[in-house]
PDB file of C-alpha atoms and ligand atoms in Angstrom:
ATOM      1  CA  MET Z   1      11.368  12.072 -19.074  1.00 67.00           C
ATOM      2  CA  GLN Z   2      12.822   9.043 -20.845  1.00 65.00           C
ATOM      3  CA  SER Z   3      10.470   6.076 -21.263  1.00 68.00           C
ATOM      4  CA  THR Z   4      11.568   2.816 -19.629  1.00 62.00           C
ATOM      5  CA  GLY Z   5       9.817   1.006 -22.494  1.00 74.00           C
ATOM      6  CA  ARG Z   6       7.754  -1.166 -20.169  1.00 84.00           C
ATOM      7  CA  LEU Z   7       4.659  -0.404 -18.164  1.00 96.00           C
ATOM      8  CA  ILE Z   8       5.004  -0.475 -14.400  1.00 98.00           C
ATOM      9  CA  LEU Z   9       1.658  -0.683 -12.644  1.00 98.00           C
ATOM     10  CA  LEU Z  10       0.709   1.688  -9.825  1.00 98.00           C
ATOM     11  CA  GLY Z  11      -1.119   0.456  -6.764  1.00 98.00           C
ATOM     12  CA  VAL Z  12      -2.343   3.435  -4.765  1.00 98.00           C
ATOM     13  CA  ASN Z  13      -2.328   2.868  -1.025  1.00 98.00           C
ATOM     14  CA  ILE Z  14      -5.170   4.916   0.475  1.00 98.00           C
ATOM     15  CA  ASP Z  15      -4.565   4.160   4.159  1.00 97.00           C
ATOM     16  CA  HIS Z  16      -3.686   7.765   4.933  1.00 97.00           C
ATOM     17  CA  CYS Z  17      -6.921   9.074   3.529  1.00 97.00           C
ATOM     18  CA  ALA Z  18      -8.504   7.038   6.329  1.00 97.00           C
ATOM     19  CA  THR Z  19      -5.881   8.396   8.758  1.00 97.00           C
ATOM     20  CA  ILE Z  20      -7.211  11.904   8.123  1.00 97.00           C
ATOM     21  CA  ARG Z  21     -10.803  10.759   8.642  1.00 97.00           C
ATOM     22  CA  GLU Z  22      -9.861   9.056  11.908  1.00 97.00           C
ATOM     23  CA  ALA Z  23      -8.095  12.202  13.156  1.00 96.00           C
ATOM     24  CA  ARG Z  24     -11.553  13.776  13.440  1.00 97.00           C
ATOM     25  CA  TYR Z  25     -14.144  10.968  13.477  1.00 96.00           C
ATOM     26  CA  ARG Z  26     -12.456   8.134  15.363  1.00 94.00           C
ATOM     27  CA  ASP Z  27     -15.261   7.874  17.921  1.00 92.00           C
ATOM     28  CA  TYR Z  28     -18.099   8.296  15.452  1.00 94.00           C
ATOM     29  CA  ASP Z  29     -20.586   5.524  14.837  1.00 91.00           C
ATOM     30  CA  ARG Z  30     -20.290   5.841  11.071  1.00 95.00           C
ATOM     31  CA  THR Z  31     -17.326   5.761   8.694  1.00 96.00           C
ATOM     32  CA  HIS Z  32     -18.726   7.727   5.738  1.00 97.00           C
ATOM     33  CA  GLY Z  33     -21.630   9.887   4.666  1.00 95.00           C
ATOM     34  CA  GLU Z  34     -23.182  12.982   6.308  1.00 95.00           C
ATOM     35  CA  ILE Z  35     -20.422  14.963   8.038  1.00 96.00           C
ATOM     36  CA  VAL Z  36     -17.798  12.212   8.002  1.00 97.00           C
ATOM     37  CA  GLU Z  37     -14.953  12.971   5.579  1.00 97.00           C
ATOM     38  CA  PRO Z  38     -12.798  12.143   3.728  1.00 98.00           C
ATOM     39  CA  ASP Z  39     -14.253   8.847   2.569  1.00 98.00           C
ATOM     40  CA  PRO Z  40     -11.439   6.518   1.422  1.00 98.00           C
ATOM     41  CA  LEU Z  41     -13.827   5.097  -1.190  1.00 98.00           C
ATOM     42  CA  ALA Z  42     -14.147   8.552  -2.776  1.00 98.00           C
ATOM     43  CA  PHE Z  43     -10.352   8.798  -2.921  1.00 98.00           C
ATOM     44  CA  ALA Z  44     -10.165   5.313  -4.432  1.00 98.00           C
ATOM     45  CA  PHE Z  45     -12.611   6.365  -7.159  1.00 98.00           C
ATOM     46  CA  LEU Z  46     -10.557   9.424  -8.087  1.00 98.00           C
ATOM     47  CA  ALA Z  47      -7.395   7.305  -8.092  1.00 98.00           C
ATOM     48  CA  GLU Z  48      -9.129   4.892 -10.484  1.00 98.00           C
ATOM     49  CA  ARG Z  49     -10.090   7.781 -12.754  1.00 98.00           C
ATOM     50  CA  ALA Z  50      -6.492   9.018 -12.719  1.00 98.00           C
ATOM     51  CA  GLY Z  51      -5.114   5.664 -13.842  1.00 98.00           C
ATOM     52  CA  ALA Z  52      -4.391   3.690 -10.677  1.00 98.00           C
ATOM     53  CA  ASP Z  53      -4.021   0.036 -11.605  1.00 98.00           C
ATOM     54  CA  GLY Z  54      -5.050  -1.127  -8.166  1.00 98.00           C
ATOM     55  CA  ILE Z  55      -6.044   0.110  -4.729  1.00 98.00           C
ATOM     56  CA  THR Z  56      -4.177  -1.029  -1.649  1.00 98.00           C
ATOM     57  CA  VAL Z  57      -5.334  -0.927   1.959  1.00 98.00           C
ATOM     58  CA  HIS Z  58      -3.961  -2.290   5.189  1.00 97.00           C
ATOM     59  CA  PRO Z  59      -6.680  -3.030   7.719  1.00 96.00           C
ATOM     60  CA  ARG Z  60      -4.577  -3.306  10.839  1.00 92.00           C
ATOM     61  CA  GLU Z  61      -5.578  -5.297  13.859  1.00 87.00           C
ATOM     62  CA  ASP Z  62      -6.321  -2.076  15.784  1.00 86.00           C
ATOM     63  CA  GLN Z  63      -8.161  -0.559  12.739  1.00 84.00           C
ATOM     64  CA  ARG Z  64      -6.269   2.668  13.349  1.00 87.00           C
ATOM     65  CA  HIS Z  65      -7.003   3.921   9.839  1.00 93.00           C
ATOM     66  CA  VAL Z  66      -8.719   1.609   7.377  1.00 97.00           C
ATOM     67  CA  LYS Z  67     -11.657  -0.256   8.937  1.00 97.00           C
ATOM     68  CA  ARG Z  68     -12.836  -3.676   7.916  1.00 97.00           C
ATOM     69  CA  SER Z  69     -16.075  -2.091   6.721  1.00 97.00           C
ATOM     70  CA  ASP Z  70     -14.016   0.154   4.370  1.00 98.00           C
ATOM     71  CA  VAL Z  71     -12.409  -2.931   2.857  1.00 98.00           C
ATOM     72  CA  LEU Z  72     -15.790  -4.548   2.238  1.00 98.00           C
ATOM     73  CA  ARG Z  73     -17.111  -1.382   0.580  1.00 98.00           C
ATOM     74  CA  LEU Z  74     -13.990  -1.115  -1.602  1.00 98.00           C
ATOM     75  CA  LYS Z  75     -14.333  -4.716  -2.707  1.00 98.00           C
ATOM     76  CA  GLU Z  76     -17.949  -4.117  -3.643  1.00 98.00           C
ATOM     77  CA  HIS Z  77     -17.431  -0.899  -5.619  1.00 98.00           C
ATOM     78  CA  LEU Z  78     -13.933  -0.904  -7.130  1.00 98.00           C
ATOM     79  CA  GLN Z  79     -13.346  -1.711 -10.761  1.00 98.00           C
ATOM     80  CA  VAL Z  80      -9.576  -2.137 -10.423  1.00 98.00           C
ATOM     81  CA  PRO Z  81      -8.078  -4.945  -8.309  1.00 98.00           C
ATOM     82  CA  LEU Z  82      -8.073  -4.604  -4.540  1.00 98.00           C
ATOM     83  CA  ASN Z  83      -4.827  -5.467  -2.778  1.00 98.00           C
ATOM     84  CA  MET Z  84      -5.285  -6.088   0.928  1.00 98.00           C
ATOM     85  CA  GLU Z  85      -2.209  -5.974   3.122  1.00 97.00           C
ATOM     86  CA  MET Z  86      -2.602  -8.241   6.095  1.00 97.00           C
ATOM     87  CA  ALA Z  87      -0.868  -9.767   9.079  1.00 96.00           C
ATOM     88  CA  ALA Z  88      -0.299 -13.523   8.970  1.00 96.00           C
ATOM     89  CA  THR Z  89      -2.918 -14.285  11.627  1.00 95.00           C
ATOM     90  CA  ASP Z  90      -5.846 -16.716  11.521  1.00 96.00           C
ATOM     91  CA  ASP Z  91      -8.224 -13.840  12.128  1.00 96.00           C
ATOM     92  CA  MET Z  92      -6.926 -11.859   9.146  1.00 97.00           C
ATOM     93  CA  VAL Z  93      -6.916 -14.937   6.928  1.00 98.00           C
ATOM     94  CA  ALA Z  94     -10.588 -15.503   7.811  1.00 98.00           C
ATOM     95  CA  PHE Z  95     -11.357 -11.861   7.011  1.00 98.00           C
ATOM     96  CA  ALA Z  96      -9.476 -12.033   3.684  1.00 98.00           C
ATOM     97  CA  LEU Z  97     -11.428 -15.158   2.724  1.00 98.00           C
ATOM     98  CA  LYS Z  98     -14.617 -13.215   3.433  1.00 98.00           C
ATOM     99  CA  VAL Z  99     -13.520 -10.148   1.406  1.00 98.00           C
ATOM    100  CA  LYS Z 100     -11.826 -12.043  -1.423  1.00 98.00           C
ATOM    101  CA  PRO Z 101      -9.529  -9.237  -2.602  1.00 98.00           C
ATOM    102  CA  THR Z 102      -7.685  -9.926  -5.857  1.00 98.00           C
ATOM    103  CA  TYR Z 103      -4.383  -9.809  -3.962  1.00 98.00           C
ATOM    104  CA  ALA Z 104      -3.363 -10.270  -0.372  1.00 98.00           C
ATOM    105  CA  CYS Z 105       0.027  -8.924   0.595  1.00 98.00           C
ATOM    106  CA  VAL Z 106       1.220 -10.544   3.796  1.00 97.00           C
ATOM    107  CA  VAL Z 107       3.127  -8.086   5.988  1.00 96.00           C
ATOM    108  CA  PRO Z 108       4.599  -8.193   9.481  1.00 95.00           C
ATOM    109  CA  GLU Z 109       2.555  -6.237  11.964  1.00 77.00           C
ATOM    110  CA  SER Z 110       3.141  -5.039  15.473  1.00 70.00           C
ATOM    111  CA  ARG Z 111       0.823  -2.689  17.252  1.00 52.00           C
ATOM    112  CA  GLU Z 112       3.576  -0.253  18.276  1.00 56.00           C
ATOM    113  CA  GLU Z 113       5.004   0.541  14.868  1.00 63.00           C
ATOM    114  CA  VAL Z 114       3.894   3.712  13.069  1.00 62.00           C
ATOM    115  CA  THR Z 115       4.024   1.965   9.724  1.00 64.00           C
ATOM    116  CA  THR Z 116       5.291  -1.375   8.440  1.00 63.00           C
ATOM    117  CA  GLU Z 117       8.925  -1.253   9.485  1.00 71.00           C
ATOM    118  CA  GLY Z 118      10.727  -4.341   8.258  1.00 88.00           C
ATOM    119  CA  GLY Z 119       9.922  -7.132   5.866  1.00 96.00           C
ATOM    120  CA  LEU Z 120       8.120 -10.316   6.766  1.00 96.00           C
ATOM    121  CA  ASP Z 121      10.428 -13.007   8.152  1.00 96.00           C
ATOM    122  CA  VAL Z 122       9.441 -15.801   5.790  1.00 97.00           C
ATOM    123  CA  ALA Z 123      12.687 -17.742   6.273  1.00 97.00           C
ATOM    124  CA  GLY Z 124      12.191 -17.762  10.053  1.00 96.00           C
ATOM    125  CA  GLN Z 125       8.636 -19.171   9.991  1.00 96.00           C
ATOM    126  CA  PRO Z 126       8.326 -21.138   6.748  1.00 97.00           C
ATOM    127  CA  GLU Z 127       5.509 -23.486   7.848  1.00 97.00           C
ATOM    128  CA  ARG Z 128       3.312 -20.644   9.047  1.00 97.00           C
ATOM    129  CA  ILE Z 129       3.770 -18.550   5.910  1.00 98.00           C
ATOM    130  CA  GLU Z 130       3.241 -21.555   3.675  1.00 98.00           C
ATOM    131  CA  ARG Z 131       0.016 -22.387   5.536  1.00 98.00           C
ATOM    132  CA  VAL Z 132      -1.274 -18.799   5.263  1.00 98.00           C
ATOM    133  CA  THR Z 133      -0.279 -18.604   1.586  1.00 98.00           C
ATOM    134  CA  LYS Z 134      -2.064 -21.842   0.769  1.00 98.00           C
ATOM    135  CA  ALA Z 135      -5.217 -20.916   2.692  1.00 98.00           C
ATOM    136  CA  LEU Z 136      -5.463 -17.633   0.787  1.00 98.00           C
ATOM    137  CA  GLN Z 137      -4.687 -19.214  -2.568  1.00 98.00           C
ATOM    138  CA  ASP Z 138      -7.262 -21.962  -1.959  1.00 98.00           C
ATOM    139  CA  GLY Z 139      -9.736 -19.103  -1.552  1.00 98.00           C
ATOM    140  CA  GLY Z 140      -8.817 -17.747  -5.002  1.00 98.00           C
ATOM    141  CA  ILE Z 141      -6.633 -14.887  -3.699  1.00 98.00           C
ATOM    142  CA  LYS Z 142      -3.237 -14.162  -5.247  1.00 98.00           C
ATOM    143  CA  VAL Z 143      -0.551 -13.918  -2.591  1.00 98.00           C
ATOM    144  CA  SER Z 144       2.325 -11.497  -2.289  1.00 98.00           C
ATOM    145  CA  LEU Z 145       4.873 -11.540   0.536  1.00 98.00           C
ATOM    146  CA  PHE Z 146       6.325  -8.210   1.694  1.00 97.00           C
ATOM    147  CA  ILE Z 147       9.994  -8.923   2.336  1.00 98.00           C
ATOM    148  CA  ASP Z 148      13.363  -7.243   2.609  1.00 97.00           C
ATOM    149  CA  PRO Z 149      15.541  -7.664  -0.502  1.00 98.00           C
ATOM    150  CA  ASP Z 150      17.406 -10.456   1.230  1.00 98.00           C
ATOM    151  CA  PRO Z 151      18.247 -13.585  -0.823  1.00 98.00           C
ATOM    152  CA  ALA Z 152      17.224 -15.931   2.016  1.00 98.00           C
ATOM    153  CA  GLN Z 153      13.789 -14.262   2.274  1.00 98.00           C
ATOM    154  CA  ILE Z 154      13.323 -14.280  -1.493  1.00 98.00           C
ATOM    155  CA  LYS Z 155      14.144 -17.992  -1.750  1.00 98.00           C
ATOM    156  CA  ALA Z 156      11.912 -18.775   1.236  1.00 98.00           C
ATOM    157  CA  SER Z 157       9.051 -16.847  -0.423  1.00 98.00           C
ATOM    158  CA  ALA Z 158       9.352 -18.941  -3.573  1.00 98.00           C
ATOM    159  CA  GLN Z 159       9.415 -22.092  -1.437  1.00 98.00           C
ATOM    160  CA  ALA Z 160       6.321 -20.927   0.451  1.00 98.00           C
ATOM    161  CA  GLY Z 161       4.422 -20.966  -2.845  1.00 98.00           C
ATOM    162  CA  ALA Z 162       3.830 -17.215  -3.247  1.00 98.00           C
ATOM    163  CA  THR Z 163       3.470 -15.913  -6.791  1.00 97.00           C
ATOM    164  CA  PHE Z 164       4.420 -12.333  -5.900  1.00 98.00           C
ATOM    165  CA  ILE Z 165       6.955 -10.692  -3.650  1.00 98.00           C
ATOM    166  CA  GLU Z 166       6.889  -7.028  -2.728  1.00 98.00           C
ATOM    167  CA  LEU Z 167      10.405  -5.884  -1.985  1.00 98.00           C
ATOM    168  CA  HIS Z 168      10.521  -3.451   0.940  1.00 98.00           C
ATOM    169  CA  THR Z 169      12.009  -0.210  -0.367  1.00 98.00           C
ATOM    170  CA  GLY Z 170      11.963   1.533   3.033  1.00 97.00           C
ATOM    171  CA  ALA Z 171      15.672   1.056   3.823  1.00 98.00           C
ATOM    172  CA  TYR Z 172      16.535   2.480   0.398  1.00 98.00           C
ATOM    173  CA  ALA Z 173      14.162   5.436   0.813  1.00 98.00           C
ATOM    174  CA  ASN Z 174      15.526   6.228   4.285  1.00 98.00           C
ATOM    175  CA  ALA Z 175      19.122   6.133   2.982  1.00 98.00           C
ATOM    176  CA  TYR Z 176      18.340   8.395   0.027  1.00 98.00           C
ATOM    177  CA  TYR Z 177      20.453  11.336   1.178  1.00 98.00           C
ATOM    178  CA  ASP Z 178      23.478   9.203   2.066  1.00 98.00           C
ATOM    179  CA  ALA Z 179      25.048   8.504  -1.332  1.00 98.00           C
ATOM    180  CA  GLY Z 180      27.012   5.406  -0.292  1.00 98.00           C
ATOM    181  CA  GLN Z 181      24.241   3.697   1.622  1.00 98.00           C
ATOM    182  CA  ARG Z 182      21.663   4.603  -0.982  1.00 98.00           C
ATOM    183  CA  ALA Z 183      23.729   2.950  -3.728  1.00 98.00           C
ATOM    184  CA  GLU Z 184      24.118  -0.125  -1.539  1.00 98.00           C
ATOM    185  CA  GLU Z 185      20.374  -0.364  -0.834  1.00 98.00           C
ATOM    186  CA  CYS Z 186      19.526   0.280  -4.469  1.00 98.00           C
ATOM    187  CA  ASN Z 187      21.854  -2.550  -5.466  1.00 98.00           C
ATOM    188  CA  ARG Z 188      20.243  -4.915  -2.965  1.00 98.00           C
ATOM    189  CA  LEU Z 189      16.858  -4.150  -4.522  1.00 98.00           C
ATOM    190  CA  LYS Z 190      18.152  -4.680  -8.051  1.00 98.00           C
ATOM    191  CA  LYS Z 191      19.816  -7.977  -7.149  1.00 98.00           C
ATOM    192  CA  GLY Z 192      16.744  -9.044  -5.192  1.00 98.00           C
ATOM    193  CA  ALA Z 193      14.498  -8.310  -8.150  1.00 98.00           C
ATOM    194  CA  VAL Z 194      16.723 -10.341 -10.474  1.00 98.00           C
ATOM    195  CA  LEU Z 195      16.777 -13.272  -8.054  1.00 98.00           C
ATOM    196  CA  GLY Z 196      13.006 -13.110  -7.549  1.00 98.00           C
ATOM    197  CA  HIS Z 197      12.465 -13.070 -11.292  1.00 98.00           C
ATOM    198  CA  GLU Z 198      14.836 -16.037 -11.785  1.00 98.00           C
ATOM    199  CA  LEU Z 199      12.850 -17.975  -9.192  1.00 98.00           C
ATOM    200  CA  GLY Z 200       9.648 -17.323 -11.132  1.00 98.00           C
ATOM    201  CA  LEU Z 201       8.251 -14.708  -8.758  1.00 98.00           C
ATOM    202  CA  THR Z 202       6.536 -11.525  -9.913  1.00 98.00           C
ATOM    203  CA  VAL Z 203       8.325  -8.619  -8.271  1.00 98.00           C
ATOM    204  CA  ASN Z 204       6.601  -5.553  -6.794  1.00 98.00           C
ATOM    205  CA  LEU Z 205       8.128  -2.695  -4.816  1.00 98.00           C
ATOM    206  CA  GLY Z 206       6.683  -0.687  -1.967  1.00 98.00           C
ATOM    207  CA  HIS Z 207       7.215   1.614   0.986  1.00 97.00           C
ATOM    208  CA  GLY Z 208       8.678   5.091   1.007  1.00 98.00           C
ATOM    209  CA  ILE Z 209       8.610   5.547  -2.762  1.00 98.00           C
ATOM    210  CA  ASN Z 210       8.105   9.218  -3.582  1.00 98.00           C
ATOM    211  CA  TYR Z 211       8.140  11.663  -6.512  1.00 98.00           C
ATOM    212  CA  VAL Z 212      11.947  11.958  -6.294  1.00 98.00           C
ATOM    213  CA  ASN Z 213      13.217   8.448  -5.663  1.00 98.00           C
ATOM    214  CA  VAL Z 214      10.788   6.906  -8.159  1.00 98.00           C
ATOM    215  CA  ALA Z 215      13.251   7.921 -10.901  1.00 98.00           C
ATOM    216  CA  GLU Z 216      15.731   5.407  -9.516  1.00 98.00           C
ATOM    217  CA  MET Z 217      13.178   2.824  -8.438  1.00 98.00           C
ATOM    218  CA  ARG Z 218      11.762   2.530 -11.937  1.00 98.00           C
ATOM    219  CA  GLU Z 219      15.202   1.306 -13.043  1.00 97.00           C
ATOM    220  CA  VAL Z 220      14.988  -1.764 -10.799  1.00 98.00           C
ATOM    221  CA  PRO Z 221      14.656  -4.655 -13.248  1.00 98.00           C
ATOM    222  CA  HIS Z 222      11.518  -6.776 -13.639  1.00 98.00           C
ATOM    223  CA  VAL Z 223       9.290  -4.529 -11.521  1.00 98.00           C
ATOM    224  CA  HIS Z 224       5.652  -5.333 -12.135  1.00 98.00           C
ATOM    225  CA  GLU Z 225       4.007  -2.846  -9.760  1.00 98.00           C
ATOM    226  CA  MET Z 226       4.835  -0.204  -7.186  1.00 98.00           C
ATOM    227  CA  ASN Z 227       2.583   0.369  -4.185  1.00 98.00           C
ATOM    228  CA  ILE Z 228       2.690   3.983  -3.131  1.00 98.00           C
ATOM    229  CA  GLY Z 229       0.670   5.744  -0.460  1.00 98.00           C
ATOM    230  CA  HIS Z 230       2.079   8.425   1.801  1.00 98.00           C
ATOM    231  CA  SER Z 231       3.727  10.494  -0.887  1.00 98.00           C
ATOM    232  CA  ILE Z 232       0.625  10.510  -3.121  1.00 98.00           C
ATOM    233  CA  ILE Z 233      -1.652  11.568  -0.263  1.00 98.00           C
ATOM    234  CA  SER Z 234       0.882  14.255   0.732  1.00 98.00           C
ATOM    235  CA  ARG Z 235       1.063  15.523  -2.851  1.00 98.00           C
ATOM    236  CA  ALA Z 236      -2.732  15.558  -3.106  1.00 97.00           C
ATOM    237  CA  LEU Z 237      -2.911  17.873  -0.075  1.00 96.00           C
ATOM    238  CA  LEU Z 238      -0.430  20.266  -1.605  1.00 97.00           C
ATOM    239  CA  THR Z 239      -1.780  20.259  -5.149  1.00 97.00           C
ATOM    240  CA  GLY Z 240      -5.415  20.475  -3.999  1.00 97.00           C
ATOM    241  CA  GLY Z 241      -4.954  22.848  -1.056  1.00 97.00           C
ATOM    242  CA  GLU Z 242      -5.088  26.104  -2.962  1.00 97.00           C
ATOM    243  CA  GLU Z 243      -8.343  25.250  -4.695  1.00 97.00           C
ATOM    244  CA  ALA Z 244      -9.873  24.060  -1.430  1.00 97.00           C
ATOM    245  CA  VAL Z 245      -9.135  27.391   0.280  1.00 97.00           C
ATOM    246  CA  ARG Z 246     -10.385  29.363  -2.725  1.00 96.00           C
ATOM    247  CA  GLU Z 247     -13.659  27.452  -2.813  1.00 96.00           C
ATOM    248  CA  MET Z 248     -14.320  27.967   0.886  1.00 97.00           C
ATOM    249  CA  LYS Z 249     -13.705  31.712   0.558  1.00 97.00           C
ATOM    250  CA  ARG Z 250     -16.102  31.824  -2.417  1.00 97.00           C
ATOM    251  CA  ARG Z 251     -18.809  30.013  -0.458  1.00 97.00           C
ATOM    252  CA  MET Z 252     -18.343  32.368   2.492  1.00 97.00           C
ATOM    253  CA  ASN Z 253     -18.765  35.349   0.178  1.00 97.00           C
ATOM    254  CA  PRO Z 254     -21.065  34.328  -2.666  1.00 93.00           C
ATOM    255  CA  GLY Z 255     -20.795  36.571  -5.721  1.00 89.00           C
ATOM    256  CA  LEU Z 256     -17.700  38.426  -4.497  1.00 89.00           C
ATOM    257  CA  PHE Z 257     -15.017  36.116  -5.880  1.00 81.00           C
TER     258      PHE Z 257
HETATM  259  N1  PXP V   1       3.624  -1.610   0.636  1.00 77.41           N
HETATM  260  C1  PXP V   1       3.465  -2.090   1.898  1.00 77.41           C
HETATM  261  C2  PXP V   1       3.525  -3.561   2.089  1.00 77.41           C
HETATM  262  C3  PXP V   1       3.224  -1.233   2.978  1.00 77.41           C
HETATM  263  O1  PXP V   1       3.064  -1.733   4.204  1.00 77.41           O
HETATM  264  C4  PXP V   1       3.128   0.157   2.736  1.00 77.41           C
HETATM  265  C5  PXP V   1       2.846   1.084   3.865  1.00 77.41           C
HETATM  266  O2  PXP V   1       1.580   0.836   4.365  1.00 77.41           O
HETATM  267  C6  PXP V   1       3.259   0.613   1.410  1.00 77.41           C
HETATM  268  C7  PXP V   1       3.530  -0.278   0.385  1.00 77.41           C
HETATM  269  C8  PXP V   1       3.122   2.056   1.058  1.00 77.41           C
HETATM  270  O3  PXP V   1       4.127   2.767   1.665  1.00 77.41           O
HETATM  271  P1  PXP V   1       4.120   4.360   1.567  1.00 77.41           P
HETATM  272  O4  PXP V   1       2.884   4.817   2.280  1.00 77.41           O
HETATM  273  O5  PXP V   1       5.386   4.733   2.250  1.00 77.41           O
HETATM  274  O6  PXP V   1       4.089   4.710   0.130  1.00 77.41           O
END
């Protein structure tokens, strides 16, 4: 693989480690220890060991995967920066000010969506986003706004006082197997990154980045960090699955394998 000549940081989103835990232990009174697994903190530690530059979590209002208690434990034990994705609500701002993650990435959030579907509408609610941004920054938290690669949203993000934008790569990822649309979406991201950079913003990318499309995404100019979750957790299942089965068989039949 050819080097890009510049280091792009990797933020590992561990939400779906918690999704697997919740599939079994949703109604349990504890979130880790004893029989409860997998512990997102354990996954965060292995990601740190493997070179993750940051850990990202999205405690949603309904706490469907990552719980607020997970976020507090991560903040206490991580060595790399914690990036907390959050809705622009007073309740989440209060929680962020309690946690004090290094970064807060403000995202749109509706209860019905499976994952974060579109970017935050900064241009449509400038006062609110500016207020949230300032409250977080006054608490010593660096603020990123998760937006579509739309010039109006990028300009509004700079006006709102954010230092970072995370360009939503979902539309690009979804269009990957349609050559024309993919090129169009890739271009929007590249132009968006250039505009963000010109406006003094630090540009991150996130959503739907995987082991295939990362080859193209790393060519987007000025990218500081990519936040990647689903594909890494999926890959971990597939690369670790064989060993997990082997070990169980060995423990069932000690001395035979
Ligand atoms: N960045 C943001 C703002 C997100 O909301 C998500 C999804 O939670 C991601 C990055 C990671 O997306 P994926 O899980 O598709 O890699």
